[in-house]
PDB file of C-alpha atoms in Angstrom:
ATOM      1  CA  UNK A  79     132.219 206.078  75.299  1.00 75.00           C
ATOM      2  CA  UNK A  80     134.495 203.452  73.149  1.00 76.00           C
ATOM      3  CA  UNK A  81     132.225 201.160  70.804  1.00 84.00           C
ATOM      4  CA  UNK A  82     131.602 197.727  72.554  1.00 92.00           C
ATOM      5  CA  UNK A  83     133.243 196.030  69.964  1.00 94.00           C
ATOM      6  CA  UNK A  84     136.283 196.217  67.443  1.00 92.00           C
ATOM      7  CA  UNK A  85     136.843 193.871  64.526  1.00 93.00           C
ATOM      8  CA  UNK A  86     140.041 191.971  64.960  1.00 94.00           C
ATOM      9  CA  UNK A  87     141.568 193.101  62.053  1.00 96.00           C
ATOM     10  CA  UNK A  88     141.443 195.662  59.412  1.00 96.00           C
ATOM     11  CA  UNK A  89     141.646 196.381  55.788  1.00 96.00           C
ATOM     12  CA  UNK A  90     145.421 196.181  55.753  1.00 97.00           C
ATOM     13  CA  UNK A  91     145.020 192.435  56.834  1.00 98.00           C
ATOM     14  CA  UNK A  92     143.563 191.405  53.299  1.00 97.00           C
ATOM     15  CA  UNK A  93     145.786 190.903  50.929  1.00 97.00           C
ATOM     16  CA  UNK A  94     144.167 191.340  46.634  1.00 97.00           C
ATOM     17  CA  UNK A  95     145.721 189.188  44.467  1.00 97.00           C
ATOM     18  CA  UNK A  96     143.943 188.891  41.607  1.00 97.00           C
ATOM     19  CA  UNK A  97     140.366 190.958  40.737  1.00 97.00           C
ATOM     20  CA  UNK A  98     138.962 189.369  37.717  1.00 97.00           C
ATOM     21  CA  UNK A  99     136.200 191.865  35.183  1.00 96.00           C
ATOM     22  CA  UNK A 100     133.493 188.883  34.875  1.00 97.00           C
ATOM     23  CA  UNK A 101     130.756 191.237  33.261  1.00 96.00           C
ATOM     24  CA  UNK A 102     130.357 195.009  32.643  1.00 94.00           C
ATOM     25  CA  UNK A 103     127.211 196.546  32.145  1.00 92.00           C
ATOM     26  CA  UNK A 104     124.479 198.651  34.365  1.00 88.00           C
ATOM     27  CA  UNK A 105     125.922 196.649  37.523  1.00 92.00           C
ATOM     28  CA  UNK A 106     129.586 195.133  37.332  1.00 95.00           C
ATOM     29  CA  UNK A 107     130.680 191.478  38.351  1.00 97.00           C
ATOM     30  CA  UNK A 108     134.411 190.566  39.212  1.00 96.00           C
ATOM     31  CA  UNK A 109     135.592 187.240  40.577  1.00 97.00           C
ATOM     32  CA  UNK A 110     138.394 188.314  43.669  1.00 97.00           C
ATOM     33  CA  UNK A 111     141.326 186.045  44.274  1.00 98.00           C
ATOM     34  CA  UNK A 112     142.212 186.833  48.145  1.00 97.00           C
ATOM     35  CA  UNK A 113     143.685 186.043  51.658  1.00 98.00           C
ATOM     36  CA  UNK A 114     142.778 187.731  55.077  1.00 98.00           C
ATOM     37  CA  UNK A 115     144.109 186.130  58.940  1.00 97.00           C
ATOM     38  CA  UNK A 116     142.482 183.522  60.561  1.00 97.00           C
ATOM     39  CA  UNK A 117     141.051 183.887  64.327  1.00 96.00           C
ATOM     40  CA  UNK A 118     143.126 181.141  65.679  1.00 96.00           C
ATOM     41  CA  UNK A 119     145.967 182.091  63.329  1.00 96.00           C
ATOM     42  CA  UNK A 120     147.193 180.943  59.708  1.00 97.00           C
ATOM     43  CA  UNK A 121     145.697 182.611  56.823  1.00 97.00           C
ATOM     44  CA  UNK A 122     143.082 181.968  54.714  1.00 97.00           C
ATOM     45  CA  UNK A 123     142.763 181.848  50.456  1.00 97.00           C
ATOM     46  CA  UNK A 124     139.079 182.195  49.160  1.00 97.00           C
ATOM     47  CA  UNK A 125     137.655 183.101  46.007  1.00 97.00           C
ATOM     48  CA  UNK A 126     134.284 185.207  45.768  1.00 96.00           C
ATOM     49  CA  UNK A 127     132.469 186.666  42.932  1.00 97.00           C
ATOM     50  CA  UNK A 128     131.301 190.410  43.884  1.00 97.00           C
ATOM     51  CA  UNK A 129     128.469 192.427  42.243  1.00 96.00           C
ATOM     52  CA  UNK A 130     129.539 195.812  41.601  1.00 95.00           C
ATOM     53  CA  UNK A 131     126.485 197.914  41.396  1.00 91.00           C
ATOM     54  CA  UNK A 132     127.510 201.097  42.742  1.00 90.00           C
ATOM     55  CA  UNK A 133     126.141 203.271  46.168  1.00 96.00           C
ATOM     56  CA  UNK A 134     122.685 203.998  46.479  1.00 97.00           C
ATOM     57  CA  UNK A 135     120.737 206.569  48.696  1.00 98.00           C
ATOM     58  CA  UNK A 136     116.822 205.831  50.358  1.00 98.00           C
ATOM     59  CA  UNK A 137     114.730 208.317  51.881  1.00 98.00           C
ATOM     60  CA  UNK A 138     112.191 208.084  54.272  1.00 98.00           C
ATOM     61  CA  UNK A 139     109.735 210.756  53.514  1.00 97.00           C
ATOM     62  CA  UNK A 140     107.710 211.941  56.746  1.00 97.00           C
ATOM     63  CA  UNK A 141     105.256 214.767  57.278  1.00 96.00           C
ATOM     64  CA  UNK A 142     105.388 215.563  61.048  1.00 96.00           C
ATOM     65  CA  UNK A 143     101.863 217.640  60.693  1.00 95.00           C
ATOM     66  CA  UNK A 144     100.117 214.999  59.128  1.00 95.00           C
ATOM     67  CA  UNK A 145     101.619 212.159  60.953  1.00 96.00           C
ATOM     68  CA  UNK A 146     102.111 210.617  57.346  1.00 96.00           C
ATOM     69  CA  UNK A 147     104.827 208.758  55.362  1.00 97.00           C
ATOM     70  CA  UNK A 148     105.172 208.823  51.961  1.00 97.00           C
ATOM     71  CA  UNK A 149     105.921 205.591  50.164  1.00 97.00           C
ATOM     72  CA  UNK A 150     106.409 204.272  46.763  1.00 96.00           C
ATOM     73  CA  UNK A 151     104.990 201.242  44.845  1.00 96.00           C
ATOM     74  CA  UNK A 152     106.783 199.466  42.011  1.00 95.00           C
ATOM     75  CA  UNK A 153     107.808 196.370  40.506  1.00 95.00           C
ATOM     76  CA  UNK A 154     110.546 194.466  41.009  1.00 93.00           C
ATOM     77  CA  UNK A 155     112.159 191.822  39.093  1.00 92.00           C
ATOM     78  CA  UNK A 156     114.215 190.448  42.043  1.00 92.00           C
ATOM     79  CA  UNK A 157     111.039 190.024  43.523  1.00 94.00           C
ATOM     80  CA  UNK A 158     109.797 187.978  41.099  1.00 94.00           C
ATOM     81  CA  UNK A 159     110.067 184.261  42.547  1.00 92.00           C
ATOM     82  CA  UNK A 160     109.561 185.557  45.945  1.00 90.00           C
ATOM     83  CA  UNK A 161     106.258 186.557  46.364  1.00 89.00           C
ATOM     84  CA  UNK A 162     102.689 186.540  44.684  1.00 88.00           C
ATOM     85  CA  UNK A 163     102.813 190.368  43.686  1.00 89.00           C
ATOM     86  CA  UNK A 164     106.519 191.921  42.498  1.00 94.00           C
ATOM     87  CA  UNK A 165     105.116 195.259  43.398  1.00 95.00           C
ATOM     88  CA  UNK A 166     106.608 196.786  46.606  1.00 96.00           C
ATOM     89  CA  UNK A 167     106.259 199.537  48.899  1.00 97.00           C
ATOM     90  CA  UNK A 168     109.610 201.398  49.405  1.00 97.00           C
ATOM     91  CA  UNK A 169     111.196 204.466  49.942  1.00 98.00           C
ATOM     92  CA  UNK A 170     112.401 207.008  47.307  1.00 97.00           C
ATOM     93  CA  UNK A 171     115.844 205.529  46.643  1.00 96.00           C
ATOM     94  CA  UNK A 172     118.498 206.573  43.752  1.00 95.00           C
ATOM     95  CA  UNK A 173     122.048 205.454  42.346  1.00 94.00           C
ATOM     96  CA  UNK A 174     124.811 208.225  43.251  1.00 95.00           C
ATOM     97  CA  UNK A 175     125.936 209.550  40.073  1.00 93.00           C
ATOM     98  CA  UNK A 176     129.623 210.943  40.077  1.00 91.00           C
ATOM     99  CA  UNK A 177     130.016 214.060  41.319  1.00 93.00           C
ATOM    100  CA  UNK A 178     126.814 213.797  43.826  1.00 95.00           C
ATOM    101  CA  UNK A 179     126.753 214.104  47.934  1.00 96.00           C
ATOM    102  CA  UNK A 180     123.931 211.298  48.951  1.00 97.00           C
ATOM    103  CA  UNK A 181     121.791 214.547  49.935  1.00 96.00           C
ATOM    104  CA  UNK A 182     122.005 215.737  46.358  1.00 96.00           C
ATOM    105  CA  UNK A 183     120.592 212.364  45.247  1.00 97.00           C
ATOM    106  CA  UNK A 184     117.639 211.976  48.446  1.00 97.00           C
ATOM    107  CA  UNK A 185     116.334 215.920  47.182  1.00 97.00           C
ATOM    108  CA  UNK A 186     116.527 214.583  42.799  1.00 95.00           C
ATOM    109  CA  UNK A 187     115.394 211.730  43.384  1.00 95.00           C
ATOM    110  CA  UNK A 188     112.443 212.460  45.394  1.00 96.00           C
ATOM    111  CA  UNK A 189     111.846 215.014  42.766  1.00 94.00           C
ATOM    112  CA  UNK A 190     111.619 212.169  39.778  1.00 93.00           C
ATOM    113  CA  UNK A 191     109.880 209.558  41.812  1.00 93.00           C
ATOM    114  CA  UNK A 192     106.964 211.504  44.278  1.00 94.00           C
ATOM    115  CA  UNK A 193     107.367 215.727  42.763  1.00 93.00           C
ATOM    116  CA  UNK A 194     107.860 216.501  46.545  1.00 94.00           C
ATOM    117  CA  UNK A 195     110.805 218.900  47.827  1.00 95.00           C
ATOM    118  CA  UNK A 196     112.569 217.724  50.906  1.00 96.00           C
ATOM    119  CA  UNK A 197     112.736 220.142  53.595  1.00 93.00           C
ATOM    120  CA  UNK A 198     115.106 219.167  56.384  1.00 94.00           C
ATOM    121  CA  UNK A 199     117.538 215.552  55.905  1.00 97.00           C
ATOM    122  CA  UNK A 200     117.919 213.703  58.672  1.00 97.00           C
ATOM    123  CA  UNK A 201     120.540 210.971  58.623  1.00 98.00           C
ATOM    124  CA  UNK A 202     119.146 207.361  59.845  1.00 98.00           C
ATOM    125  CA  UNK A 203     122.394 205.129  59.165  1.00 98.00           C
ATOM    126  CA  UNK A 204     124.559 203.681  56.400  1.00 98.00           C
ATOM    127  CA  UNK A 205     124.519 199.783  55.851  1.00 97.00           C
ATOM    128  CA  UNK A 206     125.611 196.884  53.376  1.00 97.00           C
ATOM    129  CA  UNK A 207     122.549 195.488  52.494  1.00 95.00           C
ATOM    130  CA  UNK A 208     124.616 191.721  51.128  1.00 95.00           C
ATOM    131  CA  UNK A 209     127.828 192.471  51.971  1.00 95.00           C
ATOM    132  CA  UNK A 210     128.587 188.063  51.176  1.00 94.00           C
ATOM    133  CA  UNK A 211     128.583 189.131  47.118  1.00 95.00           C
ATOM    134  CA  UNK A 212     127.871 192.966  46.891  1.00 96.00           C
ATOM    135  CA  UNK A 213     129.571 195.647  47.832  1.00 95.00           C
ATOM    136  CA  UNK A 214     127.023 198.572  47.332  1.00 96.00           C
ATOM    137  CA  UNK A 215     126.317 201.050  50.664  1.00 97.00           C
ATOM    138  CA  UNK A 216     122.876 202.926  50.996  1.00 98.00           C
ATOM    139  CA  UNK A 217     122.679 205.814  52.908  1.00 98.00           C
ATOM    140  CA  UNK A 218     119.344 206.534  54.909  1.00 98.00           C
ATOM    141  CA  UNK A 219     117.619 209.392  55.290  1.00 98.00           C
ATOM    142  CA  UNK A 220     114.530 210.215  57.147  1.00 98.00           C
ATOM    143  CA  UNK A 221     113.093 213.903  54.956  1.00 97.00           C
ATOM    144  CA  UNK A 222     110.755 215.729  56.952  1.00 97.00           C
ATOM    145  CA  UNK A 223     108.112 217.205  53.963  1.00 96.00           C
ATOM    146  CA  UNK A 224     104.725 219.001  53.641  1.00 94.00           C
ATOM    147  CA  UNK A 225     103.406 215.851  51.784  1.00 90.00           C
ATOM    148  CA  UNK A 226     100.425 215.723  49.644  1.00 86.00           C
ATOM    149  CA  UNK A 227      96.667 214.672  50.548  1.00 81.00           C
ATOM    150  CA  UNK A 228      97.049 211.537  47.570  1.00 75.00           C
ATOM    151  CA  UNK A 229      99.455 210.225  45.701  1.00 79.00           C
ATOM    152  CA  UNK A 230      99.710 210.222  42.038  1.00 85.00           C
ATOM    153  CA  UNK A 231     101.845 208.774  38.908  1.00 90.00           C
ATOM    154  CA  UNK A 232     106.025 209.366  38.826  1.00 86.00           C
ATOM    155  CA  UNK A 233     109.243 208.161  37.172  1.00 81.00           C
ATOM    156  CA  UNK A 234     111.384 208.388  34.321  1.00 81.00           C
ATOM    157  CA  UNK A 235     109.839 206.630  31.046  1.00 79.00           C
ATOM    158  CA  UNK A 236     113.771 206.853  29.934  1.00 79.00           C
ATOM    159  CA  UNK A 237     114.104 204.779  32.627  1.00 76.00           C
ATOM    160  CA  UNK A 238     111.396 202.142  32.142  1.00 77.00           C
ATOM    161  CA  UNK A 239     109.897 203.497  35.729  1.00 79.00           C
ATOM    162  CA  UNK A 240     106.389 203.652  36.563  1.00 90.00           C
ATOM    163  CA  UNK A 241     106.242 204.775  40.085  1.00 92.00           C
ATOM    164  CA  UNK A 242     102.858 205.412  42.389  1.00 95.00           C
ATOM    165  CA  UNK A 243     103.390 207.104  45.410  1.00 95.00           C
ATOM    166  CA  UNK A 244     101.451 206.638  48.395  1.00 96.00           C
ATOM    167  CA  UNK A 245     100.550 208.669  51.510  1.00 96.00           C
ATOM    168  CA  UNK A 246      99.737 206.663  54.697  1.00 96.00           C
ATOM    169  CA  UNK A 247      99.381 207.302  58.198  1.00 97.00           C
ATOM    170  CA  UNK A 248     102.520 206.974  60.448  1.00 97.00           C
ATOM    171  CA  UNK A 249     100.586 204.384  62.336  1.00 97.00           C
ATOM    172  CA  UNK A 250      99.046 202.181  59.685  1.00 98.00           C
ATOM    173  CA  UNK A 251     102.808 201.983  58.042  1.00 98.00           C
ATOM    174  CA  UNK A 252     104.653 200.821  61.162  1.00 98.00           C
ATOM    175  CA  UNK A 253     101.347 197.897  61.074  1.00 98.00           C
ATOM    176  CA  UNK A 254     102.285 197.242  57.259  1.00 98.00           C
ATOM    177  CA  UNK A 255     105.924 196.360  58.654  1.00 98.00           C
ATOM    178  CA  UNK A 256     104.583 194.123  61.815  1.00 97.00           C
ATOM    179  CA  UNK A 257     102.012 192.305  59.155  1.00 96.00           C
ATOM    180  CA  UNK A 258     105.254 191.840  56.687  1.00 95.00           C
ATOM    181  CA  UNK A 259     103.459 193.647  54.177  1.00 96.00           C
ATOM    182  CA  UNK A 260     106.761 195.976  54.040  1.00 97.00           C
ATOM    183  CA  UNK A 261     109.700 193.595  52.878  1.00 95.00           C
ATOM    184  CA  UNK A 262     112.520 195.553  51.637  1.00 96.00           C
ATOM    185  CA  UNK A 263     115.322 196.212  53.880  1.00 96.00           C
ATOM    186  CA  UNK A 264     115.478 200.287  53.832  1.00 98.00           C
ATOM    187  CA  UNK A 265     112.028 200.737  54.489  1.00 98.00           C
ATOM    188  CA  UNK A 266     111.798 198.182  57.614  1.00 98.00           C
ATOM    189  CA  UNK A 267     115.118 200.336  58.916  1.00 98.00           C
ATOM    190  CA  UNK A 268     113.273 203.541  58.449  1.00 98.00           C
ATOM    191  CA  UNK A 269     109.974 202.806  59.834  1.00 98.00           C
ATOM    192  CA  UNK A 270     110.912 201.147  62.729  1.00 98.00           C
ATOM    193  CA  UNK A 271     113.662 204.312  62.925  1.00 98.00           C
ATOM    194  CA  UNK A 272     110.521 206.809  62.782  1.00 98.00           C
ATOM    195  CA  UNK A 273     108.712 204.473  65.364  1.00 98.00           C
ATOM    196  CA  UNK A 274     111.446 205.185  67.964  1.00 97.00           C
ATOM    197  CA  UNK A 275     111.849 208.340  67.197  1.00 97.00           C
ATOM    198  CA  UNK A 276     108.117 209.132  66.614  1.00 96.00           C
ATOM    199  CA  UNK A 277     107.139 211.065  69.611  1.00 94.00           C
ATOM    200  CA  UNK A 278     110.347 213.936  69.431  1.00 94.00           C
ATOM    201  CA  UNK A 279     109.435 213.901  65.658  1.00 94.00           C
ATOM    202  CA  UNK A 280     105.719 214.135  65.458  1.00 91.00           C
ATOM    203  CA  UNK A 281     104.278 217.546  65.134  1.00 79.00           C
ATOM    204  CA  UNK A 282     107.055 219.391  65.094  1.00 76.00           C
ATOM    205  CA  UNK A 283     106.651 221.024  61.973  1.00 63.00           C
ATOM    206  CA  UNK A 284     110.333 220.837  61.562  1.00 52.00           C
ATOM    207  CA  UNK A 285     111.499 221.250  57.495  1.00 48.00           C
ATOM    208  CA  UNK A 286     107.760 222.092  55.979  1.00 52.00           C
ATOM    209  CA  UNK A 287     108.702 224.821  53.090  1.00 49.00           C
ATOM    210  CA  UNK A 288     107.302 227.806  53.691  1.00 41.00           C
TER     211      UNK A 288
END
């Protein structure tokens, strides 16, 4: 079935003119000089300064015995002005390193930041989280796992991270999204994913390790 909708143009349309280095260091900022078609015809010139901070992978991990997810807390600077505690429940996310598929970094990184092995990787979707200044992608996973009864203590210290991992029921998560308690935008995607997909997923047993 075709897509109900097509953009009206297409990356040939834009035209680069000038991409400016503003900043280098663990993220990148350039100032882009460019033009693209109007709707009603004409072009447009604009200007934007775009964050460079590379493609990033988050994985939802779900035990389908258990009925559990698996989430992590930790704090967050960009959080800071936004809300009384910086420390957030997400999903095991990662940078993609050169040379990595976004399955290599769901399987490390879940590694570093919970010490569980993913069993089966099921793809959720890919998205722009700010695509107005910042042009990094996140895939989404859903991992089925044989989680653990608790949590415990991850992360890098190289890496300033200092990571607790939690294990909740399927139920009381998809609540922690409805009361807002859940504010990051890859964990609302995957939870309300599992939600929908709850029932085919739920028991199945599908990816433990044995």
């Amino acid at each position: 079935m075709a897509p109900v909708w097509q953009p009206a143009f297409n990356l040939t349309d834009v035209r680069l003119e000038q991409d400016e280095p503003l900043y280098q260091g663990f993220f990148r900022l350039h100032r882009l000089t460019l033009s693209h078609p109007r709707f009603e015809g004409g072009r447009v010139r604009i200007q934007r300064e775009l964050l460079d901070r590379g493609d990033a992978v988050c994985v939802l991990l779900y035990d389908p015995i258990r009925d559990a997810v698996v989430l992590v807390e930790q704090f967050r600077a960009g959080a800071l002005t936004k809300t009384d505690a910086p420390w957030l429940l997400e999903l095991v996310a990662g940078i993609v390193e050169p040379g990595e598929s976004p399955e290599d970094v769901a399987r490390r990184e879940s590694i570093e930041e919970s010490g569980i092995e993913l069993g089966e990787l099921i793809p959720i979707t890919g998205y722009l989280p700010s695509p107005g200044g910042c042009d990094e992608w996140i895939e989404l996973f859903c991992a089925l796992v044989d989680a653990p009864e608790s949590g415990g203590v991850f992360g890098l210290d190289e890496e300033g991270e200092d990571i607790k991992v939690h294990v909740i029921p399927a139920i009381e998560a998809f609540a922690l999204v409805q009361q807002r308690v859940v504010n990051n935008a890859a964990a609302i995607i995957a939870l309300q994913w599992l939600q929908l997909n709850h029932d085919r997923l739920k028991g199945s047993g599908v990816g433990h390790e044995t």
